[in-house]
Every structure is written in C-alpha cells, then in structure tokens.
mmCIF file of C-alpha atoms and ligand atoms in Angstrom:
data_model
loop_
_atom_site.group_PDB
_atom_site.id
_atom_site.type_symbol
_atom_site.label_atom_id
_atom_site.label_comp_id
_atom_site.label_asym_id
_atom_site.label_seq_id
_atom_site.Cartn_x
_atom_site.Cartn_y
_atom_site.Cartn_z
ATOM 1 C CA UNK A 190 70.077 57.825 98.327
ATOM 2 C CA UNK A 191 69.832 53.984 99.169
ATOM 3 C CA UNK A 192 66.665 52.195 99.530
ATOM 4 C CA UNK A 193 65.655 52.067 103.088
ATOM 5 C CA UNK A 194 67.856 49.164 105.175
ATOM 6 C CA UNK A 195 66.431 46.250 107.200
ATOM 7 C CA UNK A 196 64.922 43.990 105.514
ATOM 8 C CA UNK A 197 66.949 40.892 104.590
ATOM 9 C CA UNK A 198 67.287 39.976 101.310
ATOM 10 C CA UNK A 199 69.703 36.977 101.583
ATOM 11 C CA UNK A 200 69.108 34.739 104.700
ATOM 12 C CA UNK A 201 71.248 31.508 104.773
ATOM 13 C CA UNK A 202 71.058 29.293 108.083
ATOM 14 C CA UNK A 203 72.921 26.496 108.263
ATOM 15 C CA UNK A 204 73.730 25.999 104.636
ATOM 16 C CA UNK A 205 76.004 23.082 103.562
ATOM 17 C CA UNK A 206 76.914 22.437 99.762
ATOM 18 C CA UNK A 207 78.700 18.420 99.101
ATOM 19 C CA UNK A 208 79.338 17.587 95.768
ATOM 20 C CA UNK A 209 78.932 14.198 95.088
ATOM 21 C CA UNK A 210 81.764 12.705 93.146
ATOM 22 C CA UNK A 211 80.452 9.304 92.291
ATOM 23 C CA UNK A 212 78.657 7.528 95.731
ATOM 24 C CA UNK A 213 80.229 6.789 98.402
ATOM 25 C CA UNK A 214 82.369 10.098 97.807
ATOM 26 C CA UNK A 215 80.797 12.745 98.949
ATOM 27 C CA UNK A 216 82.775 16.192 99.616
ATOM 28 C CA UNK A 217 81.781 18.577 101.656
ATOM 29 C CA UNK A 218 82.723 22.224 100.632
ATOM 30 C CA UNK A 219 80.910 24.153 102.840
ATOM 31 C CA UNK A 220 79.835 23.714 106.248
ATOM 32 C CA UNK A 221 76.907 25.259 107.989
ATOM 33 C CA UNK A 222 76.642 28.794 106.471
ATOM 34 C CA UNK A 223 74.687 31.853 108.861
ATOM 35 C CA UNK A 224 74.388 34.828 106.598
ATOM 36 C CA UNK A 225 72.297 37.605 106.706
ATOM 37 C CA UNK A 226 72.460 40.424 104.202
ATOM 38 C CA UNK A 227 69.874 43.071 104.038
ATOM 39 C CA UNK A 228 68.512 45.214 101.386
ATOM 40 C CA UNK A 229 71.190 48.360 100.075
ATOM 41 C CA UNK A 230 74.188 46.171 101.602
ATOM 42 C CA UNK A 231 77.717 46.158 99.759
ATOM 43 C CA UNK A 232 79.375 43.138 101.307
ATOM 44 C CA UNK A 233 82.494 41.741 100.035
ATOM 45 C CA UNK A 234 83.450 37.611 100.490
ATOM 46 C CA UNK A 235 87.122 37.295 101.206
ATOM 47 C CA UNK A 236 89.160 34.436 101.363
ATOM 48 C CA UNK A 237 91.979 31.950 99.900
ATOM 49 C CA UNK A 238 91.782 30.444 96.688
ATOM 50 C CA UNK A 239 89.275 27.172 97.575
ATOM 51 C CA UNK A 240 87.735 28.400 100.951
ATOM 52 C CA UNK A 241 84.404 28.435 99.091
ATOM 53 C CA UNK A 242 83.324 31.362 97.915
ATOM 54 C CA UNK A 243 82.473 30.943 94.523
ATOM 55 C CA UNK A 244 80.505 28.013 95.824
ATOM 56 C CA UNK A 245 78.669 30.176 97.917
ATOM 57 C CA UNK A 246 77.732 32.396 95.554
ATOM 58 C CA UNK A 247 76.425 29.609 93.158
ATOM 59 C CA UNK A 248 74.108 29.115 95.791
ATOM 60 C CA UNK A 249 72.913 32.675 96.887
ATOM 61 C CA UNK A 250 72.778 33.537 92.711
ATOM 62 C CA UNK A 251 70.450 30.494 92.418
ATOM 63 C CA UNK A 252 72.572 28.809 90.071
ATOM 64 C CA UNK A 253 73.011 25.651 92.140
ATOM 65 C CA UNK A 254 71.143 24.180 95.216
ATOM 66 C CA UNK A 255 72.092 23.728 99.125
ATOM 67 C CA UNK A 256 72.622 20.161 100.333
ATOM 68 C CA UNK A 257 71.233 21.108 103.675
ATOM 69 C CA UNK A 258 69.849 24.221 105.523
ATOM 70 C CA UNK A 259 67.530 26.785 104.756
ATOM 71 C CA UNK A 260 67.858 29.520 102.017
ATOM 72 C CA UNK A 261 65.660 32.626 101.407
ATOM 73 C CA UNK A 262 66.294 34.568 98.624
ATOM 74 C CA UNK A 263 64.115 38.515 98.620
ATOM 75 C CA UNK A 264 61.209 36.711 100.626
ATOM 76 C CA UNK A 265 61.091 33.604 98.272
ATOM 77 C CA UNK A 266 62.380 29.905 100.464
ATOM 78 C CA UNK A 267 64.718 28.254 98.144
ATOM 79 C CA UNK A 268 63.607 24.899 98.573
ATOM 80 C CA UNK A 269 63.514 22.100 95.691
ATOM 81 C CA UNK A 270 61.811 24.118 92.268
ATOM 82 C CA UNK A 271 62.000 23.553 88.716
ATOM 83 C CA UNK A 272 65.048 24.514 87.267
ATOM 84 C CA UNK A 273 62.551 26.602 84.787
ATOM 85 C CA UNK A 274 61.407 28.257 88.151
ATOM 86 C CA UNK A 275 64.740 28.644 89.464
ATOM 87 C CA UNK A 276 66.242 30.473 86.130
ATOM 88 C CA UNK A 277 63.170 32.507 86.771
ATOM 89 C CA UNK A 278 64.161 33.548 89.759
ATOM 90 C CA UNK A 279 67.693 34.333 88.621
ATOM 91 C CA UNK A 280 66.631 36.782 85.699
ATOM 92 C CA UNK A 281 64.007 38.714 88.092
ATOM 93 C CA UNK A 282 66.226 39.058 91.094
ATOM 94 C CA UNK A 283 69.687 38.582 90.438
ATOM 95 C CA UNK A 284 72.893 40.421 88.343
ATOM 96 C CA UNK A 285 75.696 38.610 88.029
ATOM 97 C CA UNK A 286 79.483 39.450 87.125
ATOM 98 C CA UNK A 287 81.897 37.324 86.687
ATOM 99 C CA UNK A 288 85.729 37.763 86.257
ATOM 100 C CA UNK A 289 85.672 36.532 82.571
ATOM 101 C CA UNK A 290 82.844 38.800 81.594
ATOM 102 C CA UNK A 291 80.704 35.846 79.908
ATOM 103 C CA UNK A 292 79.402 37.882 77.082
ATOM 104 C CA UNK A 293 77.488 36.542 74.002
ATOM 105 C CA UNK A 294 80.254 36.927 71.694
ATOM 106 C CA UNK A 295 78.085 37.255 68.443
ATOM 107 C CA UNK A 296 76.044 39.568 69.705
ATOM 108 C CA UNK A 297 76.471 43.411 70.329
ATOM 109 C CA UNK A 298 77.130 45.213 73.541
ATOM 110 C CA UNK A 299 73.557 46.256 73.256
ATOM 111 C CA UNK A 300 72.276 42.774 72.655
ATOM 112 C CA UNK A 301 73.909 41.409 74.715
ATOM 113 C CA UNK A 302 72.243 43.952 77.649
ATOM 114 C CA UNK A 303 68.972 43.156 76.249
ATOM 115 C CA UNK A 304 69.134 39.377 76.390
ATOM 116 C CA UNK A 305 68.173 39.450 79.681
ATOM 117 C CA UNK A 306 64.987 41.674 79.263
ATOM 118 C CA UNK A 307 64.336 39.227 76.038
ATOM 119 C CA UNK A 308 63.853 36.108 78.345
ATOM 120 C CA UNK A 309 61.876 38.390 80.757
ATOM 121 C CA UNK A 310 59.369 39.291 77.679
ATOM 122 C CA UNK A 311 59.861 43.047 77.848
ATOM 123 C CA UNK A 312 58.720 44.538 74.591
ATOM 124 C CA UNK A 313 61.479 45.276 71.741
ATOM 125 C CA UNK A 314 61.195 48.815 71.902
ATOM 126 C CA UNK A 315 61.282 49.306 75.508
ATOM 127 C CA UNK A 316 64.294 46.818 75.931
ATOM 128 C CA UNK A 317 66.536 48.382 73.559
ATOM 129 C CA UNK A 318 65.501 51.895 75.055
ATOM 130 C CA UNK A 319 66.662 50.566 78.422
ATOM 131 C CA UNK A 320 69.715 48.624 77.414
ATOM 132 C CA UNK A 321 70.903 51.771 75.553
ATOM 133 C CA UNK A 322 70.298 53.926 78.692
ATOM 134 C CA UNK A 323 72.421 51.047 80.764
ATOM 135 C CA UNK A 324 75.136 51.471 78.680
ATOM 136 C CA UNK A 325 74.838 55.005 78.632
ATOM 137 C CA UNK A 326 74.697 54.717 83.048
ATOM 138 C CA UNK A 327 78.669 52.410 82.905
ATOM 139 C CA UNK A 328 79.659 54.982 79.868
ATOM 140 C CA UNK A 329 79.695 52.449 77.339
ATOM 141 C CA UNK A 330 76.781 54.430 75.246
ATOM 142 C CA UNK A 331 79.222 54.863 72.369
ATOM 143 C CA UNK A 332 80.064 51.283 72.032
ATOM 144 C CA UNK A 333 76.675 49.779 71.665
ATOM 145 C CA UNK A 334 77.351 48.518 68.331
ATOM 146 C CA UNK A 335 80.653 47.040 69.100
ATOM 147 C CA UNK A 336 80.683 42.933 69.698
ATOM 148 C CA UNK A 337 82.674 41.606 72.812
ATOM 149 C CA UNK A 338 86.167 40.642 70.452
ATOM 150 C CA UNK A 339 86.031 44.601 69.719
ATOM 151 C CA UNK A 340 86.350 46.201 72.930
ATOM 152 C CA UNK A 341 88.743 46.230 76.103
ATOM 153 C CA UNK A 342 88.432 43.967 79.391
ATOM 154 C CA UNK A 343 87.575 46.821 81.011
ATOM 155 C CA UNK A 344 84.810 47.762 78.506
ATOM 156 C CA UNK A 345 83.352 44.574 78.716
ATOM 157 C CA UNK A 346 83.177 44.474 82.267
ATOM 158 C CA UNK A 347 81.101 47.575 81.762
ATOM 159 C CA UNK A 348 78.419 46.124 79.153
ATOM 160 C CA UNK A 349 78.727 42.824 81.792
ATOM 161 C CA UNK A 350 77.606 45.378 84.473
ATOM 162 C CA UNK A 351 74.510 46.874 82.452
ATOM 163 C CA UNK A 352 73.839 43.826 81.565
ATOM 164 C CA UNK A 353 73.333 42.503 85.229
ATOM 165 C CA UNK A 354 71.413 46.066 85.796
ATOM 166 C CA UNK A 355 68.789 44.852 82.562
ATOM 167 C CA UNK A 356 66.037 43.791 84.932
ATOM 168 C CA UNK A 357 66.301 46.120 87.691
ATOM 169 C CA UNK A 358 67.442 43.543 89.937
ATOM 170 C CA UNK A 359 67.083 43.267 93.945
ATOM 171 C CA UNK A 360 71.414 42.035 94.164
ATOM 172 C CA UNK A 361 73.762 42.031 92.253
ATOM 173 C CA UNK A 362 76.584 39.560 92.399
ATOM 174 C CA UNK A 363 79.898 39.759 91.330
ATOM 175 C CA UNK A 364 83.018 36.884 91.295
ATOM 176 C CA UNK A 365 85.977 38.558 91.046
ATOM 177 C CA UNK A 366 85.016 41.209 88.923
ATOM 178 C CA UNK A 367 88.108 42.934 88.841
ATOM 179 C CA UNK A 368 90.639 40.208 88.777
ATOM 180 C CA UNK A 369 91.202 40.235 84.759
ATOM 181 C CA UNK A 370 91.694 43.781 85.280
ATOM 182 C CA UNK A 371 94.562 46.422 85.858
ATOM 183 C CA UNK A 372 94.286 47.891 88.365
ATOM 184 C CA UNK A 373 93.079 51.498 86.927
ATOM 185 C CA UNK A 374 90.794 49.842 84.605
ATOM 186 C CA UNK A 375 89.508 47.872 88.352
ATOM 187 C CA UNK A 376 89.159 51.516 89.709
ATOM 188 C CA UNK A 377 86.725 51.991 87.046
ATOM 189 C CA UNK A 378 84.662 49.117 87.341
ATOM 190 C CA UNK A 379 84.445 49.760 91.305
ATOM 191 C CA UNK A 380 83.530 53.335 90.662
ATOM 192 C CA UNK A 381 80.217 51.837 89.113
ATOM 193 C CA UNK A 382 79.444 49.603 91.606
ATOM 194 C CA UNK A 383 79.809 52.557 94.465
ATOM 195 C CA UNK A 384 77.617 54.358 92.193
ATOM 196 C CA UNK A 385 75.000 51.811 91.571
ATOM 197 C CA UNK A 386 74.706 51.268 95.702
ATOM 198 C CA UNK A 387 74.776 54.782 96.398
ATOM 199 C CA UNK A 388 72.015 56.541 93.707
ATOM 200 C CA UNK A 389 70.390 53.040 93.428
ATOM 201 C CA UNK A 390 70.333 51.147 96.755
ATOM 202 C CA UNK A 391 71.386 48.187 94.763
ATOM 203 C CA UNK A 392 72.184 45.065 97.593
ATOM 204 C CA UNK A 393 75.693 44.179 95.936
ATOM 205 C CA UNK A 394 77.642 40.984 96.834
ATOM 206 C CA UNK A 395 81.623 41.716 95.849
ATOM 207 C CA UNK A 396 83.946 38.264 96.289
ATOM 208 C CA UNK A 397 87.311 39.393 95.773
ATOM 209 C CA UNK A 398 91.457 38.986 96.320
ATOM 210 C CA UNK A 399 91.611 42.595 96.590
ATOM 211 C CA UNK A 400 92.108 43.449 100.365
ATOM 212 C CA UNK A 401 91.929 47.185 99.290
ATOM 213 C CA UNK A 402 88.775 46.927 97.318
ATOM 214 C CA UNK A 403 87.241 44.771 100.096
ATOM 215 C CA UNK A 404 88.168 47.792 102.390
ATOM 216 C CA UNK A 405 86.172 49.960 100.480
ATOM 217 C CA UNK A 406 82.533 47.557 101.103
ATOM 218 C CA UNK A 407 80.312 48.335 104.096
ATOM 219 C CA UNK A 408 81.025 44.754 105.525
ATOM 220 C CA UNK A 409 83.975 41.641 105.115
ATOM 221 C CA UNK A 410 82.981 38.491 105.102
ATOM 222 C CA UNK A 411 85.906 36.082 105.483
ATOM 223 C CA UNK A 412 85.444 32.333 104.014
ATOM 224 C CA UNK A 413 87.977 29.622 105.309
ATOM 225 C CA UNK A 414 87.711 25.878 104.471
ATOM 226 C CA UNK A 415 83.987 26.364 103.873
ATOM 227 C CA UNK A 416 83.319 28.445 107.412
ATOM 228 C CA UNK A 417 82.587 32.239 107.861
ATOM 229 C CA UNK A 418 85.435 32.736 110.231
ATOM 230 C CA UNK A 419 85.720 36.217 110.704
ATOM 231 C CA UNK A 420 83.085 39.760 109.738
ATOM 232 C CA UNK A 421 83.749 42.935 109.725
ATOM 233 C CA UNK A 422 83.104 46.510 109.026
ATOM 234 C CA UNK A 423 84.790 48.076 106.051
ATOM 235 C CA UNK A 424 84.971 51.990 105.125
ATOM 236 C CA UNK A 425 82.207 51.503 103.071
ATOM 237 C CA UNK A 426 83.938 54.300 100.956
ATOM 238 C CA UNK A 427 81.696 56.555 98.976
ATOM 239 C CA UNK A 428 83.539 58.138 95.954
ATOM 240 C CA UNK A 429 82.547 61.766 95.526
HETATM 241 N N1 ATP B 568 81.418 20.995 90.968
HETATM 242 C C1 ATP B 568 82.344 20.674 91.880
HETATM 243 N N2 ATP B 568 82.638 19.387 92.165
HETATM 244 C C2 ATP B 568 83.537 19.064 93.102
HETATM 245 N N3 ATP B 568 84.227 19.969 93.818
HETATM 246 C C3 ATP B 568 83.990 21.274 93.591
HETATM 247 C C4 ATP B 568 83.033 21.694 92.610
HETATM 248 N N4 ATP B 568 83.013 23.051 92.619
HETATM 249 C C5 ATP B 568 83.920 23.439 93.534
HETATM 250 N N5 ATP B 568 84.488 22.376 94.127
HETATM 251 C C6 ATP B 568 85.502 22.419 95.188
HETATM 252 O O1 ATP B 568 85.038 23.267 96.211
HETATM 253 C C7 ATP B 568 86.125 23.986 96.787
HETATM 254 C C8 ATP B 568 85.770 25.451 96.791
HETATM 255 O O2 ATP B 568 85.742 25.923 95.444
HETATM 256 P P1 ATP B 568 85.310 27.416 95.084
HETATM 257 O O3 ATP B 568 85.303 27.512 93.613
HETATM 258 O O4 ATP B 568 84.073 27.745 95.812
HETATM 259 O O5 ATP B 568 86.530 28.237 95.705
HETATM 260 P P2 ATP B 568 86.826 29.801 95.642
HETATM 261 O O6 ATP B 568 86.932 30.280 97.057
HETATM 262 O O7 ATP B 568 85.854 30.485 94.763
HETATM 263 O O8 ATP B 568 88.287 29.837 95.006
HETATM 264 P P3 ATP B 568 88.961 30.877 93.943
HETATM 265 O O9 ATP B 568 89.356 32.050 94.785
HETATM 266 O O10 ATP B 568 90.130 30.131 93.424
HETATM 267 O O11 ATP B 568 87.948 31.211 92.906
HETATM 268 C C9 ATP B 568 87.359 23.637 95.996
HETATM 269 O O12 ATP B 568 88.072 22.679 96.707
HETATM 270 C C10 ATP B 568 86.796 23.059 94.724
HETATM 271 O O13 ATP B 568 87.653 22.087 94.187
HETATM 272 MG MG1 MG B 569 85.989 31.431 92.911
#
C-alpha cells in the first residue's frame, strides 16, 4: 500500500550549487539540476566518487542552499529563510541517513529516536511511546537501552533509520547508507527501506555505489561532473 503517486514532492529546475573558496574562486559543483520526484518514489543517485551527489542531497535535505534555480520542497519554495526556518523544515519533512550513522553517542538508542520529536515539542510520553514502537518497526526494540558504542554498524543503522522515521516524515534521505556495511548486514538495512516504501508510501532518496542495490529502486538517477546524465527504470524490487 503506497500513498497515492503524482504529486511532486521534490522539484529542482535549474539548480546550480558553487562554493565559494575565498572571492574570486568560485567552484561550480553542480550545473543546472531538472529533477522531479513525486510522492511514494524510491529513487537511487548513482555516480563516481565527486560527481555531486552528496551535494545534491545537501540541497534537497535542506541542509545547504542553491546558488541559482528554483527549489520546491513538499509544496514549500526554498528560497532565502532563516536558518531557524530552514531546520524547521528539515525536522517536519525530512529523514536522513547517512553512511556513518551520526548518532548521539551519550544518549540511548531510544533517545536518540526521540531527539527528533523533542525539537518538534511532542509530549514526553507520546515520544518515547513512538520511538519505542520505531525501534520495535527496524527490530531494534530490544536494544533501546543500549548507547551507540554498544551495538553493531548494522544496529545502528537501524536506530539511524527510526530515528529518520521519528516525525513521520514526507522523504527520507539516505547517503550511502550501506557503505559501512557488509554486505548481509546491507541486505538488512535495504529490507527496511523496501518495507518502509511499500506499507508506508515513504518518498525515499537512496545515493549509493551499489549498482545492485540501485537495481532494486523504482528509478536511477546517474550524476556526472555535476549533470544528470543518464535515468532510468530499476526493478523496483519488492521483497516478499
Ligand atoms: N564545502 C565544499 N567546498 C568546496 N568544495 C566542495 C564542498 N563540498 C563538496 N565540494 C566538492 O564538490 C564535489 C562533489 O562533492 P560531493 O561530496 O557532492 O561528491 P559525491 O558524489 O557525494 O562523492 P562521494 O561518492 O565520494 O561521496 C567534489 O569535488 C568536492 O570536493
Ligand atoms: Mg558523497
């Protein structure tokens, strides 16, 4: 069951990111991004090491701004806000994963899933009811009490993914996610992302190295020196 398909959700046109390096050099990393990615998606960003990707995703997660071209994020322009407004943004709409897990180490598995819901204001009881049921959703239920330094890459990728999940979000986004991984313990962690598009409808973005895991997305995106160059359709595999 996904949530009905159409409307866009991510809607780039013409999107070019320079980093400024000290005036006059200016480097431009990507060029003129078209992207269109619609709601209940699973898209996966391909490409060499420095093509851009990560870059890109900076920019569609919110976490850094376009040089040029337009940017609409679930119905909201991205223009010039308040970096208040644009964390804002980021909590409500966006779940991100990234290859080194980023985990609050101090904290527990299950505060480090309610964090999120924390900055968001949701009520103590209610957040730890939800984080627990997140962990219980990526099978991590047992190791709520556990901090990051006590459980496996592969466990941690799982509390990462709940914690992305923590505000119901409209995408999630994930660098690499697999890429500290072997490659059962990858299985895994793709198994939960097929699951979370396929009973949720979650929109998931998926940048990765892993031609076979890309295979398994709905769509390929491939990034070269800053330019979509090539899109295509994937198996969109659904595991039983
Ligand atoms: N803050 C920055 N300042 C200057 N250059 C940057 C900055 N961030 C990224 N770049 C440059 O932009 C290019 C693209 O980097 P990006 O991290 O997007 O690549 P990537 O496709 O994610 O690579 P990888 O697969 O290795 O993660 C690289 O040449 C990188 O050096
Ligand atoms: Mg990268």
């Amino acid at each position: 069951m996904s949530a009905a398909r159409g409307e866009p959700v991510i809607e780039m046109r013409g999107i070019v990111k320079s980093f400024y390096l000290g005036t006059p050099n200016e480097l431009e990393i990507l060029h003129g991004i078209n992207l269109t990615i619609r709601e209940g998606e699973f898209v996966s960003i391909v490409g060499a090491s420095g093509s851009g990707k990560s870059t890109l995703m900076n920019i569609i997660g919110a976490l850094d701004h376009q040089t040029a071209g337009e940017y609409t994020l679930d119905g909201v322009p991205m223009t010039e806000m308040s970096s208040n407004r644009l964390s804002e943004i980021r909590n409500e709409k966006i779940g991100f994963v990234f290859q080194t897990f980023n985990l609050i180490p101090r904290s527990t598995a299950l505060g480090n899933v309610e964090l999120p819901m924390m900055y968001a204001g949701v009520p103590r009881a209610v957040r730890s009811r939800r984080a627990m049921e997140l962990l219980e959703l990526v099978g991590m239920g047992d190791r709520a009490k556990h901090r990051p330094n006590e459980l496996s890459g592969g466990q941690k990728q799982r509390v990462a993914i709940a914690r992305a999940m923590a505000n119901d979000p409209a995408i999630i986004l994930a660098d690499e996610p697999t890429g500290a991984l072997d490659s059962s313990t990858g299985r895994l962690v793709m198994d939960i992302f097929h699951r979370l598009h396929r009973e949720q409808g979650k929109t998931i973005v998926l940048i990765t190295h892993n031609n076979e895991l890309a295979e398994e997305t709905e769509r390929i995106l491939t990034l070269r020196d800053g330019n979509i160059v090539g899109e295509r359709a994937g198996k969109g595999m659904v595991q039983p």
